Amino acid sequence: MLVTRDYCVTMARYNAWQNKQLRTAFDTLSEAELRKERKAFFGSIFRTANHILWADRMWMARLGVGEAPDGDHLTLTPTPAVWAGERFKTDARLLHWAEHLHAVDLKGDVNWHSVMADRDFSNPFDLCVMHLFNHQTHHRGQIHAMLTDAGAKAPVTDILFMPEDGPWL
């Protein structure tokens, strides 16, 4: 697998840039619109945003970056304002981690027990890193569709349009 420090930095910047745009888009909607049931996999824009934040923190903990999250993955933060602050901090932590990686840090296996699947897993570290970034992108795509449906201006998601010099956070 070809996961490098540069890949991780690029993807951490992309993640932060995308989440910055989501924070801006969320500010254009009422809390009721963010919490409205939209028949998406996790129901609402806000529940999906909480799921991504929870999963990012869970995967970061498995990769040795911080603590695993407490609480339910859909209700991790109580309000959009709290979500925005926690999202910002998590993105900064992930970017800092990526910027300080060494090639050897991406080797080995990640072992964990999934409560949801009720079984143990072991996967290559670099594959888990790829999953972290792919998972974020997948669920942000769902949020993008829900924002469009809600009448909000959905963010630009093409990585090729990411600003080269930031700001990402």
PDB file of C-alpha atoms in Angstrom:
ATOM      1  CA  MET A   1       0.000   0.000   0.000  1.00  0.00           C
ATOM      2  CA  LEU A   2       1.257   3.464  -0.795  1.00  0.00           C
ATOM      3  CA  VAL A   3       0.331   5.591   2.209  1.00  0.00           C
ATOM      4  CA  THR A   4       2.934   8.221   2.964  1.00  0.00           C
ATOM      5  CA  ARG A   5       3.277  11.224   5.233  1.00  0.00           C
ATOM      6  CA  ASP A   6       2.476  13.466   2.247  1.00  0.00           C
ATOM      7  CA  TYR A   7      -0.723  11.522   1.557  1.00  0.00           C
ATOM      8  CA  CYS A   8      -1.764  11.896   5.200  1.00  0.00           C
ATOM      9  CA  VAL A   9      -0.994  15.633   5.237  1.00  0.00           C
ATOM     10  CA  THR A  10      -2.939  16.174   2.002  1.00  0.00           C
ATOM     11  CA  MET A  11      -5.918  14.229   3.281  1.00  0.00           C
ATOM     12  CA  ALA A  12      -5.834  15.912   6.723  1.00  0.00           C
ATOM     13  CA  ARG A  13      -5.781  19.315   4.993  1.00  0.00           C
ATOM     14  CA  TYR A  14      -8.631  18.241   2.733  1.00  0.00           C
ATOM     15  CA  ASN A  15     -10.617  17.031   5.748  1.00  0.00           C
ATOM     16  CA  ALA A  16     -10.073  20.311   7.600  1.00  0.00           C
ATOM     17  CA  TRP A  17     -10.963  22.371   4.518  1.00  0.00           C
ATOM     18  CA  GLN A  18     -14.140  20.372   3.969  1.00  0.00           C
ATOM     19  CA  ASN A  19     -15.186  20.660   7.609  1.00  0.00           C
ATOM     20  CA  LYS A  20     -14.498  24.402   7.605  1.00  0.00           C
ATOM     21  CA  GLN A  21     -16.915  24.694   4.683  1.00  0.00           C
ATOM     22  CA  LEU A  22     -19.471  22.542   6.521  1.00  0.00           C
ATOM     23  CA  ARG A  23     -19.279  24.821   9.568  1.00  0.00           C
ATOM     24  CA  THR A  24     -20.008  27.786   7.289  1.00  0.00           C
ATOM     25  CA  ALA A  25     -22.879  25.963   5.555  1.00  0.00           C
ATOM     26  CA  PHE A  26     -24.364  24.884   8.897  1.00  0.00           C
ATOM     27  CA  ASP A  27     -24.436  28.525  10.005  1.00  0.00           C
ATOM     28  CA  THR A  28     -26.873  29.268   7.167  1.00  0.00           C
ATOM     29  CA  LEU A  29     -29.452  26.764   8.439  1.00  0.00           C
ATOM     30  CA  SER A  30     -31.579  26.746  11.558  1.00  0.00           C
ATOM     31  CA  GLU A  31     -30.944  24.092  14.169  1.00  0.00           C
ATOM     32  CA  ALA A  32     -34.310  22.574  13.229  1.00  0.00           C
ATOM     33  CA  GLU A  33     -33.136  22.205   9.609  1.00  0.00           C
ATOM     34  CA  LEU A  34     -29.875  20.613  10.757  1.00  0.00           C
ATOM     35  CA  ARG A  35     -31.811  18.126  12.901  1.00  0.00           C
ATOM     36  CA  LYS A  36     -34.601  17.446  10.395  1.00  0.00           C
ATOM     37  CA  GLU A  37     -35.080  13.795   9.435  1.00  0.00           C
ATOM     38  CA  ARG A  38     -34.017  13.472   5.797  1.00  0.00           C
ATOM     39  CA  LYS A  39     -34.212   9.697   5.261  1.00  0.00           C
ATOM     40  CA  ALA A  40     -30.420   9.505   5.041  1.00  0.00           C
ATOM     41  CA  PHE A  41     -28.407   6.675   6.552  1.00  0.00           C
ATOM     42  CA  PHE A  42     -28.075   8.495   9.899  1.00  0.00           C
ATOM     43  CA  GLY A  43     -31.220  10.570   9.496  1.00  0.00           C
ATOM     44  CA  SER A  44     -30.209  14.192   9.727  1.00  0.00           C
ATOM     45  CA  ILE A  45     -27.371  16.468   8.743  1.00  0.00           C
ATOM     46  CA  PHE A  46     -26.440  16.935  12.402  1.00  0.00           C
ATOM     47  CA  ARG A  47     -26.527  13.235  13.293  1.00  0.00           C
ATOM     48  CA  THR A  48     -24.326  12.463  10.290  1.00  0.00           C
ATOM     49  CA  ALA A  49     -21.889  15.227  11.296  1.00  0.00           C
ATOM     50  CA  ASN A  50     -21.742  13.777  14.818  1.00  0.00           C
ATOM     51  CA  HIS A  51     -21.115  10.298  13.388  1.00  0.00           C
ATOM     52  CA  ILE A  52     -18.152  11.541  11.335  1.00  0.00           C
ATOM     53  CA  LEU A  53     -16.668  13.348  14.348  1.00  0.00           C
ATOM     54  CA  TRP A  54     -17.157  10.301  16.579  1.00  0.00           C
ATOM     55  CA  ALA A  55     -15.630   7.948  13.982  1.00  0.00           C
ATOM     56  CA  ASP A  56     -12.675  10.275  13.369  1.00  0.00           C
ATOM     57  CA  ARG A  57     -11.922  10.281  17.073  1.00  0.00           C
ATOM     58  CA  MET A  58     -12.366   6.512  17.322  1.00  0.00           C
ATOM     59  CA  TRP A  59      -9.997   5.872  14.429  1.00  0.00           C
ATOM     60  CA  MET A  60      -7.517   8.436  15.698  1.00  0.00           C
ATOM     61  CA  ALA A  61      -7.486   6.671  19.087  1.00  0.00           C
ATOM     62  CA  ARG A  62      -6.901   3.336  17.351  1.00  0.00           C
ATOM     63  CA  LEU A  63      -4.001   4.975  15.505  1.00  0.00           C
ATOM     64  CA  GLY A  64      -2.577   6.313  18.777  1.00  0.00           C
ATOM     65  CA  VAL A  65      -3.804   9.922  18.471  1.00  0.00           C
ATOM     66  CA  GLY A  66      -5.908  10.879  21.472  1.00  0.00           C
ATOM     67  CA  GLU A  67      -8.634   9.147  23.408  1.00  0.00           C
ATOM     68  CA  ALA A  68     -11.609   7.211  22.115  1.00  0.00           C
ATOM     69  CA  PRO A  69     -14.843   9.204  22.241  1.00  0.00           C
ATOM     70  CA  ASP A  70     -17.420   8.726  24.948  1.00  0.00           C
ATOM     71  CA  GLY A  71     -21.081   8.604  24.109  1.00  0.00           C
ATOM     72  CA  ASP A  72     -23.228   7.664  21.179  1.00  0.00           C
ATOM     73  CA  HIS A  73     -21.924   8.252  17.668  1.00  0.00           C
ATOM     74  CA  LEU A  74     -25.056  10.127  16.614  1.00  0.00           C
ATOM     75  CA  THR A  75     -25.379  12.400  19.646  1.00  0.00           C
ATOM     76  CA  LEU A  76     -21.715  13.027  20.500  1.00  0.00           C
ATOM     77  CA  THR A  77     -22.213  16.792  20.684  1.00  0.00           C
ATOM     78  CA  PRO A  78     -25.428  18.424  21.929  1.00  0.00           C
ATOM     79  CA  THR A  79     -25.560  21.455  19.638  1.00  0.00           C
ATOM     80  CA  PRO A  80     -24.187  22.588  16.282  1.00  0.00           C
ATOM     81  CA  ALA A  81     -22.053  25.209  18.066  1.00  0.00           C
ATOM     82  CA  VAL A  82     -20.441  22.571  20.278  1.00  0.00           C
ATOM     83  CA  TRP A  83     -19.982  20.336  17.231  1.00  0.00           C
ATOM     84  CA  ALA A  84     -18.209  23.160  15.382  1.00  0.00           C
ATOM     85  CA  GLY A  85     -15.735  23.703  18.222  1.00  0.00           C
ATOM     86  CA  GLU A  86     -15.049  19.996  18.672  1.00  0.00           C
ATOM     87  CA  ARG A  87     -14.737  19.500  14.914  1.00  0.00           C
ATOM     88  CA  PHE A  88     -12.169  22.319  14.723  1.00  0.00           C
ATOM     89  CA  LYS A  89     -10.094  20.822  17.564  1.00  0.00           C
ATOM     90  CA  THR A  90     -10.234  17.334  16.089  1.00  0.00           C
ATOM     91  CA  ASP A  91      -9.196  18.567  12.651  1.00  0.00           C
ATOM     92  CA  ALA A  92      -6.271  20.482  14.144  1.00  0.00           C
ATOM     93  CA  ARG A  93      -5.163  17.373  16.062  1.00  0.00           C
ATOM     94  CA  LEU A  94      -5.389  15.211  12.945  1.00  0.00           C
ATOM     95  CA  LEU A  95      -3.432  17.721  10.853  1.00  0.00           C
ATOM     96  CA  HIS A  96      -0.742  18.019  13.541  1.00  0.00           C
ATOM     97  CA  TRP A  97      -0.440  14.221  13.658  1.00  0.00           C
ATOM     98  CA  ALA A  98      -0.092  13.975   9.868  1.00  0.00           C
ATOM     99  CA  GLU A  99       2.512  16.733   9.688  1.00  0.00           C
ATOM    100  CA  HIS A 100       4.698  14.951  12.259  1.00  0.00           C
ATOM    101  CA  LEU A 101       4.522  11.438  10.812  1.00  0.00           C
ATOM    102  CA  HIS A 102       7.566   9.406   9.856  1.00  0.00           C
ATOM    103  CA  ALA A 103       7.464   6.503   7.392  1.00  0.00           C
ATOM    104  CA  VAL A 104       7.953   3.993  10.197  1.00  0.00           C
ATOM    105  CA  ASP A 105       4.841   5.332  11.962  1.00  0.00           C
ATOM    106  CA  LEU A 106       2.699   3.973   9.127  1.00  0.00           C
ATOM    107  CA  LYS A 107       3.898   0.380   9.503  1.00  0.00           C
ATOM    108  CA  GLY A 108       2.530  -2.480  11.571  1.00  0.00           C
ATOM    109  CA  ASP A 109      -0.996  -3.488  12.425  1.00  0.00           C
ATOM    110  CA  VAL A 110      -3.886  -1.888  14.244  1.00  0.00           C
ATOM    111  CA  ASN A 111      -5.721  -4.270  16.566  1.00  0.00           C
ATOM    112  CA  TRP A 112      -9.084  -3.450  18.109  1.00  0.00           C
ATOM    113  CA  HIS A 113     -12.326  -4.877  19.318  1.00  0.00           C
ATOM    114  CA  SER A 114     -15.478  -3.611  17.631  1.00  0.00           C
ATOM    115  CA  VAL A 115     -18.397  -3.417  20.018  1.00  0.00           C
ATOM    116  CA  MET A 116     -20.827  -3.033  17.099  1.00  0.00           C
ATOM    117  CA  ALA A 117     -19.538  -6.164  15.325  1.00  0.00           C
ATOM    118  CA  ASP A 118     -18.679  -7.912  18.619  1.00  0.00           C
ATOM    119  CA  ARG A 119     -15.370  -9.180  17.325  1.00  0.00           C
ATOM    120  CA  ASP A 120     -11.673  -8.455  17.184  1.00  0.00           C
ATOM    121  CA  PHE A 121     -10.010  -6.978  14.116  1.00  0.00           C
ATOM    122  CA  SER A 122      -6.434  -6.585  12.935  1.00  0.00           C
ATOM    123  CA  ASN A 123      -5.563  -4.610   9.829  1.00  0.00           C
ATOM    124  CA  PRO A 124      -2.438  -2.960   8.431  1.00  0.00           C
ATOM    125  CA  PHE A 125      -1.882   0.517   9.863  1.00  0.00           C
ATOM    126  CA  ASP A 126      -1.786   2.154   6.441  1.00  0.00           C
ATOM    127  CA  LEU A 127      -5.087   0.535   5.427  1.00  0.00           C
ATOM    128  CA  CYS A 128      -6.690   1.914   8.606  1.00  0.00           C
ATOM    129  CA  VAL A 129      -5.378   5.387   7.747  1.00  0.00           C
ATOM    130  CA  MET A 130      -6.906   5.097   4.279  1.00  0.00           C
ATOM    131  CA  HIS A 131     -10.184   4.019   5.853  1.00  0.00           C
ATOM    132  CA  LEU A 132     -10.200   7.016   8.212  1.00  0.00           C
ATOM    133  CA  PHE A 133      -9.968   9.452   5.317  1.00  0.00           C
ATOM    134  CA  ASN A 134     -12.286   7.489   3.010  1.00  0.00           C
ATOM    135  CA  HIS A 135     -14.953   7.233   5.733  1.00  0.00           C
ATOM    136  CA  GLN A 136     -14.933  11.003   6.237  1.00  0.00           C
ATOM    137  CA  THR A 137     -15.299  11.661   2.525  1.00  0.00           C
ATOM    138  CA  HIS A 138     -18.100   9.138   2.126  1.00  0.00           C
ATOM    139  CA  HIS A 139     -20.291  10.587   4.871  1.00  0.00           C
ATOM    140  CA  ARG A 140     -19.522  14.206   3.956  1.00  0.00           C
ATOM    141  CA  GLY A 141     -20.952  13.321   0.543  1.00  0.00           C
ATOM    142  CA  GLN A 142     -24.181  12.379   2.287  1.00  0.00           C
ATOM    143  CA  ILE A 143     -24.152  15.704   4.130  1.00  0.00           C
ATOM    144  CA  HIS A 144     -23.529  17.493   0.820  1.00  0.00           C
ATOM    145  CA  ALA A 145     -26.682  15.938  -0.634  1.00  0.00           C
ATOM    146  CA  MET A 146     -28.717  16.822   2.471  1.00  0.00           C
ATOM    147  CA  LEU A 147     -27.452  20.428   2.421  1.00  0.00           C
ATOM    148  CA  THR A 148     -28.492  20.727  -1.213  1.00  0.00           C
ATOM    149  CA  ASP A 149     -31.899  19.297  -0.344  1.00  0.00           C
ATOM    150  CA  ALA A 150     -32.234  21.811   2.506  1.00  0.00           C
ATOM    151  CA  GLY A 151     -31.565  24.697   0.128  1.00  0.00           C
ATOM    152  CA  ALA A 152     -28.159  25.542   1.567  1.00  0.00           C
ATOM    153  CA  LYS A 153     -25.100  26.235  -0.547  1.00  0.00           C
ATOM    154  CA  ALA A 154     -23.195  22.963  -0.411  1.00  0.00           C
ATOM    155  CA  PRO A 155     -19.405  23.185  -0.245  1.00  0.00           C
ATOM    156  CA  VAL A 156     -16.986  22.628  -3.088  1.00  0.00           C
ATOM    157  CA  THR A 157     -15.769  19.060  -2.558  1.00  0.00           C
ATOM    158  CA  ASP A 158     -13.280  18.467  -5.379  1.00  0.00           C
ATOM    159  CA  ILE A 159      -9.860  17.954  -3.846  1.00  0.00           C
ATOM    160  CA  LEU A 160      -8.316  19.568  -6.938  1.00  0.00           C
ATOM    161  CA  PHE A 161      -9.929  22.874  -5.894  1.00  0.00           C
ATOM    162  CA  MET A 162      -8.475  22.794  -2.377  1.00  0.00           C
ATOM    163  CA  PRO A 163      -6.454  25.960  -1.735  1.00  0.00           C
ATOM    164  CA  GLU A 164      -2.743  25.175  -1.828  1.00  0.00           C
ATOM    165  CA  ASP A 165      -1.864  27.525   1.004  1.00  0.00           C
ATOM    166  CA  GLY A 166      -4.923  27.053   3.223  1.00  0.00           C
ATOM    167  CA  PRO A 167      -6.600  28.180   5.272  1.00  0.00           C
ATOM    168  CA  TRP A 168      -7.698  24.669   6.106  1.00  0.00           C
ATOM    169  CA  LEU A 169      -8.957  25.105   9.633  1.00  0.00           C
TER     170      LEU A 169
END
